[in-house]
Amino acid sequence: MNNKYIPQPIDTSDVAVDKEIAEISERLAENTHEVWAKGRVDEGWVYGETLDRDKKVHPLLVPYDELPESEKDYDRRTSLETLKLLIKLGYSIKKQ
């Protein structure tokens, strides 16, 4: 294990997003959870109140709207930072 790893994400603090991008971010956050949950279910995981890796039981195998806010915020940050990075790299995001 490399204990010297220092994460260095690209700084997107200079990227402003409008309301539409913020709304897309929420949809991406929800879909991120759905993709994660489907992957777990496909691997044989089931819902349970306490995490048990050996028994493949996970307390977050619930619909997105039932997640604790802290978990939703994790997915939101990931989604928003992805969108901001795309914008910073010169891509435009527009609805067809």
Coordinates of C-alpha atoms in Angstrom, one line a residue:
M1 CA 0.0 0.0 0.0
N2 CA 1.3 3.4 -1.0
N3 CA 0.9 5.7 2.0
K4 CA 2.4 8.6 0.1
Y5 CA -0.5 9.1 -2.3
I6 CA -1.7 12.7 -2.4
P7 CA -5.0 13.2 -4.3
Q8 CA -4.7 16.0 -6.8
P9 CA -8.0 16.6 -8.5
I10 CA -8.2 19.3 -11.1
D11 CA -9.2 22.6 -9.5
T12 CA -12.7 23.5 -10.8
S13 CA -13.4 26.2 -8.2
D14 CA -13.3 28.8 -11.0
V15 CA -16.1 27.1 -12.9
A16 CA -19.6 28.6 -12.3
V17 CA -22.6 26.5 -13.2
D18 CA -26.1 27.7 -13.9
K19 CA -29.4 26.3 -12.6
E20 CA -29.8 23.9 -15.5
I21 CA -26.4 22.4 -14.9
A22 CA -27.2 22.1 -11.2
E23 CA -30.4 20.2 -12.1
I24 CA -28.5 17.9 -14.4
S25 CA -26.0 17.3 -11.5
E26 CA -28.8 16.1 -9.3
R27 CA -30.0 13.6 -12.0
L28 CA -26.5 12.4 -12.4
A29 CA -26.2 11.9 -8.7
E30 CA -29.3 9.8 -8.6
N31 CA -28.2 7.8 -11.6
T32 CA -24.8 7.3 -10.0
H33 CA -26.5 5.7 -7.0
E34 CA -28.7 3.6 -9.3
V35 CA -25.7 2.3 -11.2
W36 CA -23.8 1.5 -8.0
A37 CA -26.9 -0.3 -6.5
K38 CA -27.5 -2.3 -9.6
G39 CA -23.9 -3.4 -9.6
R40 CA -24.2 -4.6 -6.0
V41 CA -27.5 -6.4 -6.6
D42 CA -26.1 -8.0 -9.7
E43 CA -23.2 -9.3 -7.5
G44 CA -25.7 -10.8 -5.0
W45 CA -25.8 -8.0 -2.4
V46 CA -29.1 -7.4 -0.5
Y47 CA -30.4 -4.7 1.7
G48 CA -29.7 -4.9 5.5
E49 CA -29.5 -2.4 8.3
T50 CA -25.8 -3.2 9.0
L51 CA -23.0 -3.5 6.4
D52 CA -21.7 -7.1 6.3
R53 CA -19.2 -7.6 3.4
D54 CA -19.0 -11.4 4.0
K55 CA -22.8 -11.8 3.7
K56 CA -23.1 -9.1 1.0
V57 CA -25.5 -7.0 3.0
H58 CA -25.5 -3.2 2.6
P59 CA -27.7 -0.5 4.3
L60 CA -27.5 1.8 1.3
L61 CA -29.3 -0.5 -1.1
V62 CA -32.3 1.8 -1.0
P63 CA -33.8 4.2 -3.5
Y64 CA -31.9 7.5 -3.9
D65 CA -34.6 9.5 -2.2
E66 CA -34.3 7.3 0.9
L67 CA -30.5 7.8 1.3
P68 CA -29.2 9.8 4.1
E69 CA -28.3 13.4 3.0
S70 CA -24.6 12.7 3.6
E71 CA -24.7 9.9 1.0
K72 CA -26.7 12.0 -1.5
D73 CA -24.2 14.9 -1.0
Y74 CA -21.3 12.5 -1.9
D75 CA -23.0 11.6 -5.2
R76 CA -23.9 15.2 -5.8
R77 CA -20.3 16.4 -5.3
T78 CA -19.0 13.7 -7.6
S79 CA -21.6 14.6 -10.3
L80 CA -21.1 18.3 -10.0
E81 CA -17.3 18.1 -10.1
T82 CA -17.6 15.9 -13.2
L83 CA -19.7 18.4 -15.0
K84 CA -17.5 21.3 -13.9
L85 CA -14.4 19.5 -15.2
L86 CA -16.1 18.9 -18.6
I87 CA -16.8 22.6 -18.8
K88 CA -13.3 23.5 -17.7
L89 CA -11.9 21.2 -20.4
G90 CA -13.8 23.2 -23.0
Y91 CA -16.9 21.1 -23.5
S92 CA -20.3 22.6 -23.6
I93 CA -23.4 20.9 -22.1
K94 CA -26.6 21.7 -23.8
K95 CA -30.0 20.0 -24.0
Q96 CA -31.0 18.9 -27.5

